[in-house]
Coordinates of C-alpha atoms in Angstrom, one line a residue:
Chain A
X1 CA 96.5 239.7 -30.6
X2 CA 98.6 239.0 -27.6
X3 CA 98.5 241.2 -24.5
X4 CA 101.5 243.3 -23.5
X5 CA 102.5 240.9 -20.7
X6 CA 103.0 238.0 -23.2
X7 CA 105.0 240.3 -25.4
X8 CA 107.2 241.4 -22.5
X9 CA 107.7 237.9 -21.4
X10 CA 108.8 236.9 -25.0
X11 CA 111.1 239.8 -25.2
X12 CA 112.8 238.9 -21.9
X13 CA 112.9 235.1 -22.1
X14 CA 112.7 234.1 -25.8
X15 CA 114.5 237.0 -27.4
X16 CA 117.0 238.0 -24.8
X17 CA 117.7 235.2 -22.3
X18 CA 117.3 232.1 -24.4
X19 CA 118.4 233.4 -27.8
X20 CA 121.1 235.9 -26.8
X21 CA 122.4 235.8 -23.3
X22 CA 122.5 232.0 -22.7
X23 CA 124.2 231.3 -26.1
X24 CA 126.7 234.1 -25.3
X25 CA 127.4 232.6 -21.9
X26 CA 127.8 229.2 -23.5
X27 CA 130.3 230.6 -26.1
X28 CA 132.2 232.2 -23.3
X29 CA 132.4 228.9 -21.4
X30 CA 133.6 227.2 -24.5
X31 CA 136.3 229.9 -24.8
X32 CA 137.4 229.2 -21.2
X33 CA 137.5 225.5 -22.0
X34 CA 139.7 226.2 -25.1
X35 CA 137.1 224.7 -27.3
X36 CA 136.9 227.8 -29.5
X37 CA 139.4 230.5 -30.3
X38 CA 138.2 234.1 -30.4
X39 CA 140.7 236.7 -29.2
X40 CA 138.3 239.6 -28.8
X41 CA 135.3 237.7 -27.4
X42 CA 136.6 237.5 -23.8
X43 CA 136.8 241.3 -23.5
X44 CA 133.5 241.9 -25.3
X45 CA 131.8 239.4 -23.1
X46 CA 133.1 240.6 -19.8
X47 CA 132.8 244.2 -20.7
X48 CA 129.5 244.5 -22.5
X49 CA 127.5 241.2 -22.6
X50 CA 127.7 239.9 -19.0
X51 CA 126.6 243.2 -17.4
X52 CA 123.4 243.1 -19.4
X53 CA 122.1 241.0 -16.5
X54 CA 121.9 243.9 -14.2
X55 CA 119.3 245.9 -16.2
X56 CA 117.4 242.8 -17.3
X57 CA 117.1 241.7 -13.7
X58 CA 115.5 244.9 -12.8
X59 CA 112.8 244.3 -15.5
X60 CA 112.2 240.8 -14.2
X61 CA 110.4 241.4 -10.9
X62 CA 107.8 243.8 -12.4
X63 CA 107.2 241.2 -15.2
X64 CA 106.6 238.4 -12.7
X65 CA 104.5 240.6 -10.4
X66 CA 102.3 241.8 -13.3
X67 CA 101.4 238.3 -14.5
X68 CA 98.5 238.0 -12.1
X69 CA 97.1 241.5 -13.0
X70 CA 97.4 241.2 -16.7
X71 CA 96.6 237.5 -17.4
X72 CA 93.8 236.8 -14.9
X73 CA 90.3 236.2 -16.1
X74 CA 89.4 239.4 -14.3
X75 CA 90.9 241.4 -17.2
X76 CA 88.0 240.2 -19.3
X77 CA 86.0 242.9 -17.5
X78 CA 88.1 245.6 -19.1
X79 CA 87.1 244.7 -22.7
X80 CA 83.7 244.3 -24.4
X81 CA 81.3 242.9 -23.7
X82 CA 81.9 242.4 -20.0
X83 CA 83.2 246.0 -19.6
X84 CA 79.5 246.8 -19.9
X85 CA 78.7 245.2 -16.6
X86 CA 77.7 247.5 -13.7
X87 CA 80.4 248.5 -11.3
X88 CA 79.3 246.2 -8.5
X89 CA 79.2 243.1 -10.9
X90 CA 82.7 244.0 -12.2
X91 CA 83.9 243.9 -8.6
X92 CA 82.3 240.7 -7.2
X93 CA 82.3 238.7 -10.4
X94 CA 85.8 239.9 -11.3
X95 CA 86.9 238.7 -7.8
X96 CA 85.1 235.4 -8.2
X97 CA 86.6 234.5 -11.6
X98 CA 90.0 235.6 -10.4
X99 CA 89.7 233.2 -7.4
X100 CA 88.5 230.4 -9.7
X101 CA 91.5 231.1 -12.0
X102 CA 93.8 230.8 -9.0
X103 CA 92.4 227.5 -7.8
X104 CA 92.6 226.0 -11.3
X105 CA 96.1 227.1 -12.1
X106 CA 99.2 227.1 -9.9
X107 CA 99.5 230.9 -10.3
X108 CA 101.3 231.5 -6.9
X109 CA 103.7 228.6 -7.6
X110 CA 104.7 229.9 -11.0
X111 CA 105.4 233.3 -9.6
X112 CA 107.3 232.1 -6.5
X113 CA 109.4 229.7 -8.7
X114 CA 110.4 232.5 -11.1
X115 CA 111.3 234.9 -8.3
X116 CA 113.4 232.2 -6.6
X117 CA 115.2 231.3 -9.8
X118 CA 115.9 235.0 -10.5
X119 CA 117.2 235.5 -7.0
X120 CA 119.6 232.6 -7.4
X121 CA 120.8 233.8 -10.8
X122 CA 121.3 237.3 -9.4
X123 CA 123.3 236.0 -6.4
X124 CA 125.6 234.1 -8.8
X125 CA 126.0 237.2 -10.9
X126 CA 126.9 239.3 -8.0
X127 CA 129.6 236.8 -6.9
X128 CA 130.9 236.8 -10.4
X129 CA 131.1 240.6 -10.5
X130 CA 132.9 240.7 -7.2
X131 CA 135.5 238.3 -8.5
X132 CA 135.8 240.1 -11.8
X133 CA 136.3 243.4 -10.1
X134 CA 138.9 242.2 -7.6
X135 CA 140.9 239.1 -8.4
X136 CA 140.6 239.2 -12.2
X137 CA 141.2 242.9 -12.6
X138 CA 144.7 242.4 -11.2
X139 CA 145.8 240.0 -13.9
X140 CA 143.4 240.9 -16.6
X141 CA 143.8 237.7 -18.6
X142 CA 141.8 234.7 -19.7
X143 CA 144.1 232.5 -17.6
X144 CA 142.8 234.2 -14.4
X145 CA 139.2 233.7 -15.6
X146 CA 139.7 230.0 -16.1
X147 CA 140.0 229.3 -12.4
X148 CA 136.5 230.9 -12.0
X149 CA 134.9 229.0 -14.8
X150 CA 132.8 227.0 -12.3
X151 CA 131.2 230.3 -11.2
X152 CA 130.3 231.1 -14.8
X153 CA 129.0 227.6 -15.1
X154 CA 126.8 228.0 -12.0
X155 CA 125.5 231.4 -13.3
X156 CA 124.6 229.8 -16.6
X157 CA 122.8 226.9 -14.8
X158 CA 120.8 229.4 -12.7
X159 CA 119.9 231.4 -15.9
X160 CA 118.7 228.2 -17.5
X161 CA 116.6 227.4 -14.5
X162 CA 115.2 231.0 -14.6
X163 CA 114.4 230.5 -18.3
X164 CA 112.6 227.3 -17.5
X165 CA 110.7 228.9 -14.6
X166 CA 109.5 231.8 -16.9
X167 CA 108.5 229.3 -19.6
X168 CA 106.2 227.6 -17.0
X169 CA 103.9 230.7 -17.2
X170 CA 101.3 229.8 -19.8
X171 CA 101.6 231.2 -23.2
X172 CA 97.9 231.6 -23.1
X173 CA 95.4 231.3 -20.4
X174 CA 92.4 229.0 -20.9
X175 CA 89.0 230.2 -19.9
X176 CA 87.2 227.2 -18.6
Chain B
X1 CA 88.0 214.8 -42.3
X2 CA 88.2 216.3 -45.8
X3 CA 90.7 214.7 -48.3
X4 CA 92.7 215.8 -51.3
X5 CA 95.4 214.2 -53.4
X6 CA 98.0 215.4 -50.9
X7 CA 98.0 214.7 -47.3
X8 CA 101.6 215.5 -46.6
X9 CA 102.7 217.8 -43.8
X10 CA 106.3 218.9 -43.8
X11 CA 107.8 220.4 -40.7
X12 CA 110.8 222.7 -41.1
X13 CA 112.3 223.5 -37.7
X14 CA 115.9 223.3 -36.4
X15 CA 114.8 222.6 -32.8
X16 CA 114.7 218.8 -32.6
X17 CA 112.3 218.5 -29.6
X18 CA 109.8 221.1 -31.0
X19 CA 109.6 219.6 -34.4
X20 CA 109.1 216.1 -33.0
X21 CA 106.3 217.4 -30.8
X22 CA 104.7 219.2 -33.7
X23 CA 104.8 216.0 -35.7
X24 CA 103.2 213.9 -33.0
X25 CA 100.1 216.1 -33.2
X26 CA 99.6 214.9 -36.8
X27 CA 100.1 211.2 -36.0
X28 CA 97.5 209.1 -37.8
X29 CA 96.1 212.1 -39.5
X30 CA 98.7 212.9 -42.2
X31 CA 101.8 211.7 -43.9
X32 CA 104.2 213.7 -41.7
X33 CA 107.7 214.4 -43.0
X34 CA 109.9 216.1 -40.5
X35 CA 112.9 217.7 -42.1
X36 CA 116.3 217.8 -40.7
X37 CA 119.4 219.4 -42.1
X38 CA 122.3 217.1 -43.2
X39 CA 125.5 218.4 -41.6
X40 CA 125.9 222.1 -42.2
X41 CA 124.7 222.0 -45.8
X42 CA 122.0 224.5 -46.4
X43 CA 120.4 222.7 -49.2
X44 CA 120.6 219.0 -48.4
X45 CA 117.6 217.8 -46.4
X46 CA 116.2 214.4 -45.5
X47 CA 113.2 213.4 -43.5
X48 CA 113.8 211.8 -40.2
X49 CA 112.7 208.4 -41.5
X50 CA 115.0 208.7 -44.4
X51 CA 112.6 209.6 -47.2
X52 CA 113.6 212.2 -49.7
X53 CA 111.8 215.4 -49.2
X54 CA 111.9 216.0 -52.9
X55 CA 109.9 212.9 -53.6
X56 CA 107.0 214.2 -51.6
X57 CA 105.8 216.5 -54.3
X58 CA 103.7 219.4 -53.3
X59 CA 102.8 219.2 -49.6
X60 CA 99.4 220.0 -48.2
X61 CA 100.9 222.0 -45.3
X62 CA 104.4 223.3 -44.6
X63 CA 104.8 224.1 -41.0
X64 CA 107.8 226.5 -40.7
X65 CA 109.5 227.9 -37.6
X66 CA 109.8 231.6 -38.2
X67 CA 113.6 231.7 -37.9
X68 CA 114.1 228.8 -40.2
X69 CA 112.4 230.4 -43.1
X70 CA 115.6 230.1 -45.2
X71 CA 115.6 226.3 -45.1
X72 CA 114.2 224.6 -48.1
X73 CA 113.0 227.8 -49.8
X74 CA 111.7 226.0 -52.8
X75 CA 109.5 223.6 -51.0
X76 CA 106.1 223.6 -52.5
X77 CA 103.1 223.6 -50.3
X78 CA 99.4 224.5 -50.7
X79 CA 99.6 226.3 -47.3
X80 CA 102.5 227.5 -45.2
X81 CA 101.9 228.0 -41.5
X82 CA 104.6 229.8 -39.5
X83 CA 105.1 229.5 -35.8
X84 CA 107.6 230.4 -33.1
X85 CA 108.3 231.1 -29.5
X86 CA 107.3 234.7 -29.8
X87 CA 103.8 234.0 -31.0
X88 CA 102.4 235.4 -34.3
X89 CA 104.1 238.7 -34.1
X90 CA 107.7 237.4 -34.3
X91 CA 110.0 240.0 -35.8
X92 CA 111.3 237.2 -38.1
X93 CA 107.9 236.7 -39.6
X94 CA 108.1 237.0 -43.4
X95 CA 106.0 239.9 -44.6
X96 CA 104.0 237.7 -46.9
X97 CA 103.4 235.0 -44.3
X98 CA 100.1 233.4 -45.2
X99 CA 99.1 231.8 -41.9
X100 CA 100.6 232.1 -38.5
X101 CA 99.9 230.3 -35.2
X102 CA 98.8 233.0 -32.8
X103 CA 100.2 231.7 -29.6
X104 CA 103.8 231.1 -28.5
X105 CA 105.0 227.7 -29.7
X106 CA 107.9 226.0 -27.9
X107 CA 108.7 222.5 -26.9
X108 CA 107.9 223.4 -23.3
X109 CA 104.8 225.6 -23.8
X110 CA 103.5 223.1 -26.3
X111 CA 102.9 222.9 -30.0
X112 CA 99.6 222.0 -31.7
X113 CA 97.2 219.6 -30.0
X114 CA 95.8 216.6 -32.1
X115 CA 92.5 218.4 -32.3
X116 CA 94.1 221.5 -33.6
X117 CA 96.1 219.5 -36.1
X118 CA 92.9 218.0 -37.4
X119 CA 91.3 221.4 -37.7
X120 CA 94.4 222.7 -39.5
X121 CA 94.3 219.8 -42.0
X122 CA 90.6 220.4 -42.7
X123 CA 91.2 224.1 -43.1
X124 CA 94.1 223.5 -45.6
X125 CA 92.1 220.8 -47.4
X126 CA 89.0 223.0 -47.9
X127 CA 91.1 225.9 -49.0
X128 CA 92.9 223.6 -51.5
X129 CA 89.5 222.5 -52.8
X130 CA 88.6 226.2 -53.4
X131 CA 86.2 226.6 -50.5
X132 CA 86.3 229.4 -48.0
X133 CA 86.6 227.7 -44.7
X134 CA 86.6 229.4 -41.3
X135 CA 90.1 230.1 -40.1
X136 CA 90.8 228.0 -36.9
X137 CA 90.9 230.1 -33.8
X138 CA 94.5 229.3 -33.0
X139 CA 95.7 231.0 -36.2
X140 CA 96.4 234.8 -36.3
X141 CA 93.6 236.8 -37.8
X142 CA 90.8 234.4 -36.7
X143 CA 87.9 236.4 -35.4
X144 CA 87.9 236.7 -31.6
X145 CA 85.2 235.0 -29.4
X146 CA 83.3 237.6 -27.5
X147 CA 79.9 236.3 -26.6
X148 CA 80.7 232.8 -25.5
X149 CA 83.4 233.6 -23.0
X150 CA 81.1 236.4 -21.5
X151 CA 78.2 234.0 -21.3
X152 CA 80.4 231.4 -19.6
X153 CA 81.4 234.0 -16.9
X154 CA 77.8 235.2 -16.4
X155 CA 76.7 231.6 -16.0
X156 CA 79.5 231.0 -13.4
X157 CA 78.4 234.1 -11.5
X158 CA 74.8 233.0 -11.5
X159 CA 75.6 229.5 -10.4
X160 CA 77.9 230.8 -7.6
X161 CA 75.1 232.9 -6.2
X162 CA 72.6 230.1 -6.6
X163 CA 75.0 227.8 -4.5
X164 CA 75.5 230.5 -1.9
X165 CA 71.9 231.5 -1.8
X166 CA 70.7 229.8 1.4
X167 CA 74.1 228.1 1.6
X168 CA 72.9 225.0 -0.2
X169 CA 74.7 221.7 0.3
X170 CA 75.7 219.7 -2.8
X171 CA 73.1 217.1 -2.1
X172 CA 70.4 219.8 -2.2
X173 CA 71.2 220.8 -5.7
X174 CA 70.5 219.1 -9.0
X175 CA 73.3 216.9 -10.3
X176 CA 73.7 219.1 -13.4
X177 CA 74.4 222.1 -11.1
X178 CA 76.9 220.3 -8.8
X179 CA 78.7 219.0 -11.9
X180 CA 78.9 222.5 -13.4
X181 CA 80.1 223.9 -10.0
X182 CA 82.8 221.3 -9.9
X183 CA 83.9 222.2 -13.4
X184 CA 84.2 225.8 -12.3
X185 CA 86.5 224.8 -9.4
X186 CA 83.8 225.9 -6.8
X187 CA 84.6 222.9 -4.6
X188 CA 88.2 224.0 -4.4
X189 CA 87.1 227.5 -3.3
X190 CA 85.0 225.9 -0.6
X191 CA 88.0 223.8 0.6
X192 CA 90.3 226.8 0.6
X193 CA 87.6 228.9 2.4
X194 CA 88.4 231.6 -0.1
X195 CA 87.5 235.1 1.1
X196 CA 85.4 235.6 -2.0
X197 CA 82.8 233.2 -0.4
X198 CA 82.3 235.6 2.5
X199 CA 82.0 238.5 0.1
X200 CA 79.3 236.7 -1.9
X201 CA 77.4 235.7 1.2
X202 CA 77.4 239.2 2.6
X203 CA 76.3 240.8 -0.6
X204 CA 72.7 240.1 0.0
X205 CA 71.4 242.0 -3.0
X206 CA 73.5 239.9 -5.4
X207 CA 70.8 237.2 -5.4
X208 CA 68.4 240.0 -6.5
X209 CA 70.8 241.3 -9.1
X210 CA 71.7 238.1 -11.0
X211 CA 68.0 237.4 -11.7
X212 CA 67.5 240.7 -13.5
X213 CA 67.3 240.4 -17.3
X214 CA 69.6 243.4 -17.7
X215 CA 72.3 241.7 -15.6
X216 CA 72.6 239.1 -18.4
X217 CA 71.5 240.8 -21.6
X218 CA 72.5 244.4 -20.8
X219 CA 76.1 243.4 -21.3
X220 CA 75.4 242.6 -24.9
X221 CA 73.7 245.9 -25.7
X222 CA 70.4 244.3 -26.7
X223 CA 68.1 246.3 -24.2
X224 CA 66.6 249.7 -24.7
X225 CA 66.4 252.5 -22.2
X226 CA 63.4 250.9 -20.5
X227 CA 65.4 247.6 -20.3
X228 CA 63.1 245.9 -22.8
X229 CA 64.6 243.7 -25.5
X230 CA 65.3 245.7 -28.6
X231 CA 64.2 243.4 -31.5
X232 CA 66.8 244.5 -34.0
X233 CA 69.7 244.4 -31.6
X234 CA 68.6 241.1 -30.2
X235 CA 68.4 239.5 -33.7
X236 CA 71.9 240.8 -34.4
X237 CA 73.1 239.4 -31.1
X238 CA 71.6 235.9 -31.7
X239 CA 73.0 235.9 -35.2
X240 CA 76.4 236.6 -33.8
X241 CA 76.0 234.0 -31.1
X242 CA 75.0 231.4 -33.8
X243 CA 78.0 232.3 -35.9
X244 CA 80.4 232.1 -32.9
X245 CA 79.0 228.7 -31.9
X246 CA 79.3 227.4 -35.5
X247 CA 82.9 228.6 -35.5
X248 CA 83.5 227.2 -32.1
X249 CA 81.9 223.8 -32.4
X250 CA 81.3 223.2 -36.1
X251 CA 77.6 222.6 -35.5
X252 CA 74.3 224.4 -34.9
X253 CA 73.8 226.1 -31.6
X254 CA 72.5 223.5 -29.1
X255 CA 69.0 223.7 -27.6
X256 CA 70.1 224.4 -24.0
X257 CA 72.1 227.5 -25.1
X258 CA 69.2 228.8 -27.3
X259 CA 66.7 228.1 -24.5
X260 CA 68.8 230.1 -22.0
X261 CA 68.9 233.1 -24.3
X262 CA 65.2 232.8 -25.2
X263 CA 64.2 232.6 -21.6
X264 CA 66.3 235.6 -20.7
X265 CA 64.7 237.6 -23.6
X266 CA 61.1 236.7 -22.8
X267 CA 61.1 237.3 -19.1
X268 CA 62.3 240.1 -17.0
X269 CA 63.4 237.8 -14.2
X270 CA 65.5 234.7 -14.3
X271 CA 64.7 233.5 -10.7
X272 CA 67.2 231.4 -8.7
X273 CA 65.1 228.2 -9.2
X274 CA 66.4 224.7 -9.7
X275 CA 65.1 224.7 -13.3
X276 CA 66.9 227.9 -14.2
X277 CA 70.1 226.9 -12.4
X278 CA 70.1 223.6 -14.4
X279 CA 69.7 225.6 -17.6
X280 CA 72.6 227.9 -16.7
X281 CA 74.6 224.9 -15.6
X282 CA 74.0 223.0 -18.9
X283 CA 74.8 226.1 -21.0
X284 CA 78.1 226.6 -19.0
X285 CA 79.0 223.0 -19.4
X286 CA 78.3 223.1 -23.2
X287 CA 80.6 226.1 -23.6
X288 CA 83.3 224.6 -21.3
X289 CA 83.3 221.1 -22.5
X290 CA 82.8 221.5 -26.2
X291 CA 86.4 222.1 -26.9
X292 CA 88.0 222.0 -23.6
X293 CA 88.5 225.8 -23.3
X294 CA 88.8 229.1 -24.9
X295 CA 92.3 230.4 -25.4
X296 CA 92.5 233.7 -23.7
X297 CA 93.0 236.5 -24.6
X298 CA 91.5 236.2 -28.0

C-alpha cells in the first residue's frame, strides 16, 4: 500500500498535470498555430481549463513541504514494530535515521527544485492572466491570443519543468 | 532460473520510452516482444523488431500499462502484470487484474530492474508449473517486511552509539564496523557536523540504553513483564524472521543474523564491545547488501 503522500503526488502530477493539463495546453497551442480546428475549445480552455492552475498551485506547496515528513525513514517509528520503541528512542533514533536519509538522498535539492519550478510556472501564469484580462478581453478573439502564443508556450515549458521536478521525488524510498 | 516451454514476455504500452526501458530489464533473460501499434489501427500490432505478435503463441508474461488495457485484448499469456505511473491503485486498473506492480512505474521514475525482471520470470514460471511461489515484493499484495527493516534500524542506532561512545576514531574500530558505518552514511554525517551527533554525544544514558535486551527485543513483543524472553512469542518471532529472510533472500537465514538474535535472547545485556559491534555490523550489512535495499513503505 502506498502512503498518502505518494497518492497525492500521483493525483497532482500524473493524473492532472501530465495527463490533463499539459495535453490541454498543447492542444490550445496547436489551435493557436492553426494545426487543429475546434471552434469551442478556445473559450473552454481560457474560461475553465487554464484557471485550474490557481487552485492546483495552492495544493502544490503543502505537497512539497510534506514530502520530508511523510516519506522520511523516521515515519517507520509510527508503525509496528518500531512504534513499540520507548519515547526517548523514537526521538533520538528517529532523528538519526532522518539525518542518515538526508545525507543519502538529495532531499533538500528535490524540494528546492520543485518549489523553484512551481514559482516560475506561477509567474508565467500570472502574466498570462494579466494579458487575458486586459488586452485580450478588449478584442475577445483567437487572433488577439495568437500574438501571445509565446507566453502560453513559456507557461507550458515551465509546467513541463515542474512536472519533471516533481517526478524527481522518488516513487519509493529505499531503506538502506 | 526456472524454465518452461514459453519464455516470451510481451510488453503492451503506448509510451515508447517506458516500454523500451521495461524491455531492457529482461535483456538476456527472456524473448522480449515489445508491441507497438501500427498507425491508428486498434488491432494491427507488430513487435519492434518486426516479428508478428500472433506467431508468439502464448506468452509467459504480458506486461500491460494500465491505460492500454484495450490493446491486444486477445493476447494469451500465462500471467498478466499491470503497471503505471500511479502505482498499483490506478483507477484504470481492471477489476480482475491478476498481478500489479506496487510502485509508480514511469520512464523517469524507473521500470523494473534486471534483478526484479528475473524474479518475475521465476515467479511466473513456477506458477505456470503449478507451484505456489512467493510473490515478489514489488508486486501488490506481497506481504510486507516488518522485522528486517526494524532490525536494520536498531543495528544502525547501536552502531552509531558505539561509534560515539568515547568518540572513537575509524582506526580504533574493527573494519567490519567502519564498513557498516560507511554504508549507513555515518561518515557524511561527521563531515556535515550534523546536529544529531551532538545530541547523541550529550545523551549519556543512550550507551546504557542500547545494551539492554528490551531495547532490541521489546520492540518485537517477545519479552514478558519481567523483561525475560517469552518462549512462545520468541519462537513465533524467529519463525517470522526466518520466513521474511527466505522471502527476502531466497535462502536460509545467515549465521550472523541468527547469532545476533540468539545472543540478544540469552543475555540481558549486549555490551558495547568490539565483538558485539562487529556482530551488529555484519547483521546490518547482510540486510542492507543482500538485495540493495528495502522498498519503503511496504
